[in-house]
Coordinates of C-alpha atoms in Angstrom, one line a residue:
X1 CA 105.5 107.7 89.0
X2 CA 102.1 107.1 87.4
X3 CA 101.8 104.6 84.6
X4 CA 101.8 104.2 81.7
X5 CA 105.4 105.5 81.5
X6 CA 105.8 107.7 78.5
X7 CA 109.0 108.5 76.7
X8 CA 110.3 109.7 73.3
X9 CA 113.2 108.1 71.4
X10 CA 114.4 109.3 68.1
X11 CA 111.2 111.3 67.7
X12 CA 109.1 108.2 68.3
X13 CA 106.9 107.6 71.3
X14 CA 107.2 104.7 73.7
X15 CA 104.6 103.9 76.3
X16 CA 105.0 101.1 78.9
X17 CA 102.8 99.7 81.7
X18 CA 104.5 97.3 84.2
X19 CA 103.0 94.9 86.7
X20 CA 105.7 93.5 88.9
X21 CA 109.1 94.4 90.3
X22 CA 112.6 94.0 89.1
X23 CA 115.1 92.4 91.5
X24 CA 118.3 93.5 89.6
X25 CA 117.4 97.2 89.8
X26 CA 120.6 98.3 91.4
X27 CA 122.9 96.6 88.9
X28 CA 120.9 98.0 85.9
X29 CA 120.6 101.5 87.5
X30 CA 124.4 101.7 88.1
X31 CA 125.2 100.5 84.6
X32 CA 122.8 103.0 83.0
X33 CA 124.0 105.9 85.2
X34 CA 127.6 105.2 84.2
X35 CA 126.5 105.5 80.6
X36 CA 124.9 108.9 81.2
X37 CA 121.3 108.0 81.9
X38 CA 119.3 110.6 83.9
X39 CA 116.4 109.2 85.9
X40 CA 113.3 111.2 86.5
X41 CA 111.2 108.8 88.6
X42 CA 111.6 106.1 91.2
X43 CA 109.9 103.3 89.2
X44 CA 111.9 100.5 87.7
X45 CA 109.8 100.8 84.5
X46 CA 112.0 103.8 83.6
X47 CA 115.0 101.5 83.6
X48 CA 113.3 99.4 80.9
X49 CA 112.8 102.5 78.8
X50 CA 116.4 103.5 79.1
X51 CA 117.5 100.0 78.0
X52 CA 115.2 100.2 75.0
X53 CA 116.6 103.6 74.1
X54 CA 120.1 102.2 74.0
X55 CA 119.3 99.0 72.1
X56 CA 117.3 99.4 68.9
X57 CA 119.0 98.1 65.8
X58 CA 116.1 98.0 63.4
X59 CA 114.7 94.5 64.2
X60 CA 111.9 94.8 66.8
X61 CA 112.0 91.2 67.9
X62 CA 115.8 91.2 68.5
X63 CA 115.5 94.7 70.1
X64 CA 113.0 93.5 72.8
X65 CA 114.7 90.2 73.3
X66 CA 118.0 91.9 73.9
X67 CA 116.4 94.3 76.5
X68 CA 114.1 91.9 78.3
X69 CA 116.8 89.2 78.6
X70 CA 118.6 91.6 81.0
X71 CA 115.7 91.8 83.4
X72 CA 115.3 89.7 86.6
X73 CA 112.3 89.4 88.8
X74 CA 108.7 89.9 88.1
X75 CA 107.3 91.6 85.0
X76 CA 104.2 91.5 83.0
X77 CA 104.7 94.3 80.5
X78 CA 102.7 96.0 77.8
X79 CA 104.4 98.5 75.4
X80 CA 103.0 100.7 72.6
X81 CA 105.8 101.5 70.1
X82 CA 104.7 103.3 67.0
X83 CA 102.0 101.0 65.5
X84 CA 102.9 97.9 67.4
X85 CA 101.7 96.6 70.8
X86 CA 104.2 94.4 72.6
X87 CA 103.4 92.2 75.6
X88 CA 105.8 90.2 77.7
X89 CA 105.9 88.0 80.9
X90 CA 108.9 87.0 82.9
X91 CA 110.0 83.4 82.6
X92 CA 108.5 82.5 86.0
X93 CA 105.1 84.0 85.2
X94 CA 104.7 85.8 88.5
X95 CA 102.0 88.2 87.3
X96 CA 99.1 87.4 85.0
X97 CA 98.8 88.7 81.4
X98 CA 96.1 87.6 78.9
X99 CA 95.3 88.0 75.3
X100 CA 91.9 88.9 73.9
X101 CA 90.3 89.7 70.6
X102 CA 87.7 92.1 69.4
X103 CA 86.7 91.5 65.8
X104 CA 90.0 91.5 64.0
X105 CA 91.9 93.4 66.7
X106 CA 93.9 92.0 69.6
X107 CA 94.1 93.4 73.2
X108 CA 96.3 92.7 76.2
X109 CA 95.2 92.9 79.8
X110 CA 96.3 91.7 83.2
X111 CA 93.0 89.9 83.9
X112 CA 90.1 88.5 81.9
X113 CA 87.6 90.7 83.7
X114 CA 89.0 93.6 81.7
X115 CA 88.3 91.8 78.5
X116 CA 84.7 91.1 79.6
X117 CA 84.1 94.7 80.2
X118 CA 84.9 95.7 76.6
X119 CA 83.2 92.6 75.1
X120 CA 86.5 91.1 74.0
X121 CA 86.9 87.3 73.6
X122 CA 89.5 85.7 75.8
X123 CA 92.0 83.8 73.7
X124 CA 94.7 82.6 76.1
X125 CA 97.2 83.6 78.7
X126 CA 100.5 84.9 77.6
X127 CA 103.0 82.2 78.4
X128 CA 105.8 82.8 81.0
X129 CA 108.8 84.1 79.1
X130 CA 106.8 84.9 76.0
X131 CA 107.0 88.2 74.1
X132 CA 104.1 88.9 71.7
X133 CA 104.1 91.5 68.9
X134 CA 100.7 92.8 67.7
X135 CA 100.5 94.8 64.6
X136 CA 97.2 95.3 62.9
X137 CA 95.6 91.9 62.4
X138 CA 98.8 90.0 62.9
X139 CA 100.3 88.6 66.1
X140 CA 103.7 86.9 66.4
X141 CA 105.7 85.7 69.5
X142 CA 109.1 84.8 70.6
X143 CA 110.4 83.4 73.9
X144 CA 113.1 84.7 76.2
X145 CA 116.1 82.3 76.4
X146 CA 115.7 81.8 80.1
X147 CA 112.1 80.6 79.7
X148 CA 113.1 77.1 78.7
X149 CA 113.1 75.0 81.8
X150 CA 112.4 77.9 84.1
X151 CA 110.3 77.0 87.2
X152 CA 106.9 78.6 87.3
X153 CA 106.3 80.9 90.2
X154 CA 102.8 82.4 89.9
X155 CA 101.9 84.8 92.7
X156 CA 99.4 83.0 94.9
X157 CA 98.4 86.3 96.5
X158 CA 96.7 87.2 93.3
X159 CA 94.2 84.5 94.2
X160 CA 94.0 85.5 97.8
X161 CA 93.6 89.3 97.4
X162 CA 94.7 91.2 94.3
X163 CA 92.8 89.7 91.4
X164 CA 89.2 90.4 90.8
X165 CA 86.9 87.5 91.6
X166 CA 85.4 87.6 88.1
X167 CA 88.8 86.9 86.5
X168 CA 90.3 83.7 85.3
X169 CA 94.1 83.7 85.9
X170 CA 96.7 81.0 86.1
X171 CA 94.2 78.5 84.7
X172 CA 91.5 78.9 87.3
X173 CA 88.7 81.2 88.4
X174 CA 89.5 83.6 91.3
X175 CA 86.1 83.4 92.9
X176 CA 86.1 79.6 93.0
X177 CA 89.7 79.5 94.4
X178 CA 88.6 81.9 97.2
X179 CA 85.6 79.8 98.1
X180 CA 87.9 76.7 98.2
X181 CA 90.3 78.6 100.5
X182 CA 87.4 79.3 102.9
X183 CA 86.1 75.7 102.8
X184 CA 89.6 74.4 103.6
X185 CA 89.9 77.0 106.4
X186 CA 86.7 75.7 107.9
X187 CA 88.0 72.1 107.9
X188 CA 91.2 73.1 109.6
X189 CA 89.7 75.6 112.1
X190 CA 86.0 75.4 112.7
X191 CA 84.3 77.6 115.3
X192 CA 81.1 77.6 117.3
X193 CA 79.2 80.8 116.4
X194 CA 75.9 82.2 115.5
X195 CA 77.0 83.1 112.0
X196 CA 79.8 83.8 109.6
X197 CA 80.6 87.2 108.2
X198 CA 83.3 88.6 106.0
X199 CA 85.5 91.7 106.0
X200 CA 84.5 93.1 102.6
X201 CA 85.3 92.8 99.8
X202 CA 88.2 90.4 99.5
X203 CA 87.0 88.3 102.4
X204 CA 83.6 87.8 100.9
X205 CA 84.2 84.7 98.9
X206 CA 86.3 82.8 101.5
X207 CA 83.5 83.5 103.9
X208 CA 81.0 81.8 101.6
X209 CA 83.2 78.7 101.4
X210 CA 83.6 78.7 105.2
X211 CA 79.9 79.1 105.8
X212 CA 79.0 76.4 103.3
X213 CA 81.5 73.9 104.8
X214 CA 80.2 74.3 108.3
X215 CA 76.6 74.9 107.6
X216 CA 76.6 78.2 109.5
X217 CA 74.5 81.1 108.4
X218 CA 76.3 83.8 106.4
X219 CA 75.4 87.4 107.4
X220 CA 76.5 90.9 106.2
X221 CA 77.9 92.5 109.4
X222 CA 79.8 95.4 107.8
X223 CA 79.0 97.8 105.0
X224 CA 81.8 98.9 102.8
X225 CA 82.2 102.4 101.2
X226 CA 83.4 101.5 97.7
X227 CA 84.8 104.9 97.1
X228 CA 87.7 104.3 99.4
X229 CA 90.8 102.5 98.1
X230 CA 93.0 99.8 99.7
X231 CA 94.2 100.6 103.2
X232 CA 97.3 98.5 103.7
X233 CA 99.2 100.4 100.9
X234 CA 98.6 103.8 102.4
X235 CA 101.9 105.5 103.2
X236 CA 101.2 106.5 106.9
X237 CA 99.5 104.8 109.8
X238 CA 97.3 107.9 110.3
X239 CA 95.9 107.5 106.8
X240 CA 95.5 103.8 107.2
X241 CA 93.5 104.2 110.4
X242 CA 91.4 107.0 109.0
X243 CA 90.5 105.1 105.8
X244 CA 89.6 102.0 107.9
X245 CA 87.0 104.1 109.8
X246 CA 85.6 105.6 106.6
X247 CA 85.8 102.5 104.5
X248 CA 83.8 100.0 106.7
X249 CA 80.8 100.5 109.0
X250 CA 79.4 97.7 111.2
X251 CA 75.7 97.0 111.3
X252 CA 74.8 97.1 115.0
X253 CA 71.5 95.3 114.8
X254 CA 73.2 92.3 113.1
X255 CA 76.1 92.1 115.5
X256 CA 74.7 93.0 118.9
X257 CA 75.0 90.0 121.3
X258 CA 76.2 87.6 118.7
X259 CA 79.1 85.1 118.5
X260 CA 80.6 85.7 115.1
X261 CA 83.2 84.1 112.9
X262 CA 84.9 86.9 110.9
X263 CA 86.7 85.8 107.7
X264 CA 89.5 88.0 106.4
X265 CA 91.8 87.4 103.5
X266 CA 95.1 88.3 105.2
X267 CA 96.7 90.3 108.0
X268 CA 99.7 92.5 107.1
X269 CA 100.7 94.9 109.9
X270 CA 97.8 94.0 112.2
X271 CA 96.8 97.6 112.9
X272 CA 93.9 97.6 110.4
X273 CA 92.6 94.3 111.7
X274 CA 92.7 95.6 115.3
X275 CA 90.7 98.7 114.4
X276 CA 88.1 96.5 112.8
X277 CA 87.8 94.2 115.8
X278 CA 87.4 97.3 118.0
X279 CA 84.5 98.5 115.8
X280 CA 82.8 95.1 115.9
X281 CA 83.1 95.1 119.7
X282 CA 81.6 98.6 119.9
X283 CA 78.7 97.3 117.7
X284 CA 77.9 94.7 120.4
X285 CA 79.6 91.5 119.1
X286 CA 79.7 89.1 122.1
X287 CA 82.5 86.8 120.7
X288 CA 84.8 87.4 117.7
X289 CA 86.6 84.4 116.1
X290 CA 88.9 85.6 113.4
X291 CA 89.8 83.3 110.6
X292 CA 92.4 84.2 107.9
X293 CA 92.2 82.5 104.5
X294 CA 96.0 82.4 104.0
X295 CA 99.0 81.6 106.2
X296 CA 100.8 84.3 108.3
X297 CA 102.6 86.8 106.1
X298 CA 106.2 86.7 107.4
X299 CA 108.4 88.0 104.6
X300 CA 108.2 91.0 102.3
X301 CA 107.4 90.6 98.6
X302 CA 110.1 91.6 96.0
X303 CA 107.9 90.7 93.0
X304 CA 105.3 93.5 92.9
X305 CA 103.2 93.6 96.0
X306 CA 103.8 96.5 98.4
X307 CA 104.2 94.4 101.6
X308 CA 106.4 96.3 104.1
X309 CA 109.7 95.4 105.5
X310 CA 109.9 92.2 107.7
X311 CA 110.0 94.3 110.9
X312 CA 106.6 95.8 110.0
X313 CA 105.0 92.4 109.3
X314 CA 103.2 91.4 112.5
X315 CA 103.5 87.6 111.8
X316 CA 107.3 87.9 111.5
X317 CA 107.6 89.2 115.1
X318 CA 104.7 87.6 117.0
X319 CA 103.2 84.1 117.3
X320 CA 99.6 83.4 116.3
X321 CA 98.6 83.6 120.0
X322 CA 100.4 86.9 120.5
X323 CA 98.7 88.3 117.4
X324 CA 95.3 87.2 118.7
X325 CA 96.0 89.0 122.0
X326 CA 97.1 92.1 120.1
X327 CA 93.9 92.1 118.1
X328 CA 91.8 91.3 121.2
X329 CA 89.8 88.5 119.5
X330 CA 88.4 85.4 121.3
X331 CA 90.3 83.2 118.9
X332 CA 92.6 83.6 115.8
X333 CA 93.5 80.9 113.3
X334 CA 95.2 81.0 109.9
X335 CA 94.9 78.6 106.9
X336 CA 98.0 76.4 106.8
X337 CA 100.5 76.7 103.9
X338 CA 99.7 73.1 103.0
X339 CA 96.0 73.8 103.1
X340 CA 96.4 76.8 100.9
X341 CA 98.4 75.0 98.3
X342 CA 96.0 72.0 98.3
X343 CA 93.1 74.1 96.8
X344 CA 95.0 75.5 93.7
X345 CA 95.8 73.7 90.5
X346 CA 99.4 72.8 89.9
X347 CA 100.5 74.0 93.3
X348 CA 104.2 73.5 92.6
X349 CA 103.9 76.4 90.0
X350 CA 103.2 79.0 92.7
X351 CA 105.3 81.5 94.6
X352 CA 104.5 81.6 98.3
X353 CA 107.6 83.5 99.4
X354 CA 105.7 86.0 101.6
X355 CA 104.5 83.0 103.7
X356 CA 107.4 80.6 103.5
X357 CA 110.4 82.9 102.9
X358 CA 111.4 80.8 99.9
X359 CA 112.2 83.2 97.1
X360 CA 112.1 81.6 93.6
X361 CA 114.2 84.3 92.1
X362 CA 117.2 85.8 93.9
X363 CA 116.4 89.0 95.8
X364 CA 118.7 92.0 96.6
X365 CA 121.5 91.0 99.0
X366 CA 120.5 93.7 101.4
X367 CA 116.8 92.7 101.0
X368 CA 115.8 96.3 100.3
X369 CA 112.7 96.8 98.1
X370 CA 113.6 100.5 97.6
X371 CA 117.0 100.3 95.9
X372 CA 116.0 102.7 93.1
X373 CA 114.5 105.2 95.5
X374 CA 117.6 105.1 97.7
X375 CA 119.9 105.5 94.7
X376 CA 117.9 108.5 93.4
X377 CA 117.9 110.0 96.9
X378 CA 121.7 109.7 97.1
X379 CA 122.2 111.3 93.7
X380 CA 119.8 114.2 94.3
X381 CA 120.5 114.8 98.0
X382 CA 120.1 112.7 101.1
X383 CA 117.3 115.0 102.4
X384 CA 114.8 113.4 100.0
X385 CA 115.0 109.9 101.5
X386 CA 113.3 106.8 100.2
X387 CA 109.8 106.9 98.8
X388 CA 107.0 104.4 99.0
X389 CA 107.0 102.3 95.8
X390 CA 103.7 100.9 94.4
X391 CA 104.5 99.5 90.9

């Protein structure tokens, strides 16, 4: 399931990288299977390749328009077809995609930080619904028919967690947005404490904003092992717990006997946060006031973030008070939905379905995120079962 997805069509190679998640996977899969398609993976990117293989009529622009018009959901896509690079965003613009330039050549990347690292000049963001065709020194673009009048739905969780702080996406800088989230959180939910600290790294910048707003000292209470990946997307609870222990280590001399405000970007299942609280207690923290720089996550994401099913999301099953008791903190507060939206530009252009349950694009009727995995399991034998999907 690793990307880029590689395929050969009429002795010509196609490579595709996909950030997002299709919501009409089941319909497309059944249609392609009836036409004789054989699937080798459980990623919806393969569906796109099968559609491309069935559609070329000589004109590349019409080819991609015909294929991408069939897609629903979230997709920022980059293709390499022969000597042409193709980039595309869904009409809602869920995921970022930007255009850069090095000398006379063009490059595409999800975030501007990638352009900085290769000394490319940022030109602009690819527009929602836009398809760009890059060949040599030339660049042309067309727009999907559905893009005209489509309501924007940028993923606000990119600002909260996923995007790098040194990137500019959706017309704003991620670092600055996270600081503003922290400052707003401090206004809504101040706390009396000796200092503010973050759960690194994604909580770092909201903690700066929180600290500055209240005039409380900012300390480093936890050291992060940067060689360990994200914990909430690990497939089993055992691996999540183990990685939490290896990933973060408290500094006892900083924490012992102190009242602390701990700023975290989000809580998903709650098990990781509980382990962190236990470690802070073991290191001698006298009081722990946990502050979350986004609202409670109550609904799964169908647009490219691997949040679990609703029953696994702690905020969909417990009140804030009950979550605080489960985590064993002295107090727990979340940023409000209104507060979160107040710190971003053009707030009406953002998707906040994971917080509000308001999905801007229709989701599968059975609200399953693993339709393709289930379909493949059924066609290959039920014993395989569904697999975790991380597009």
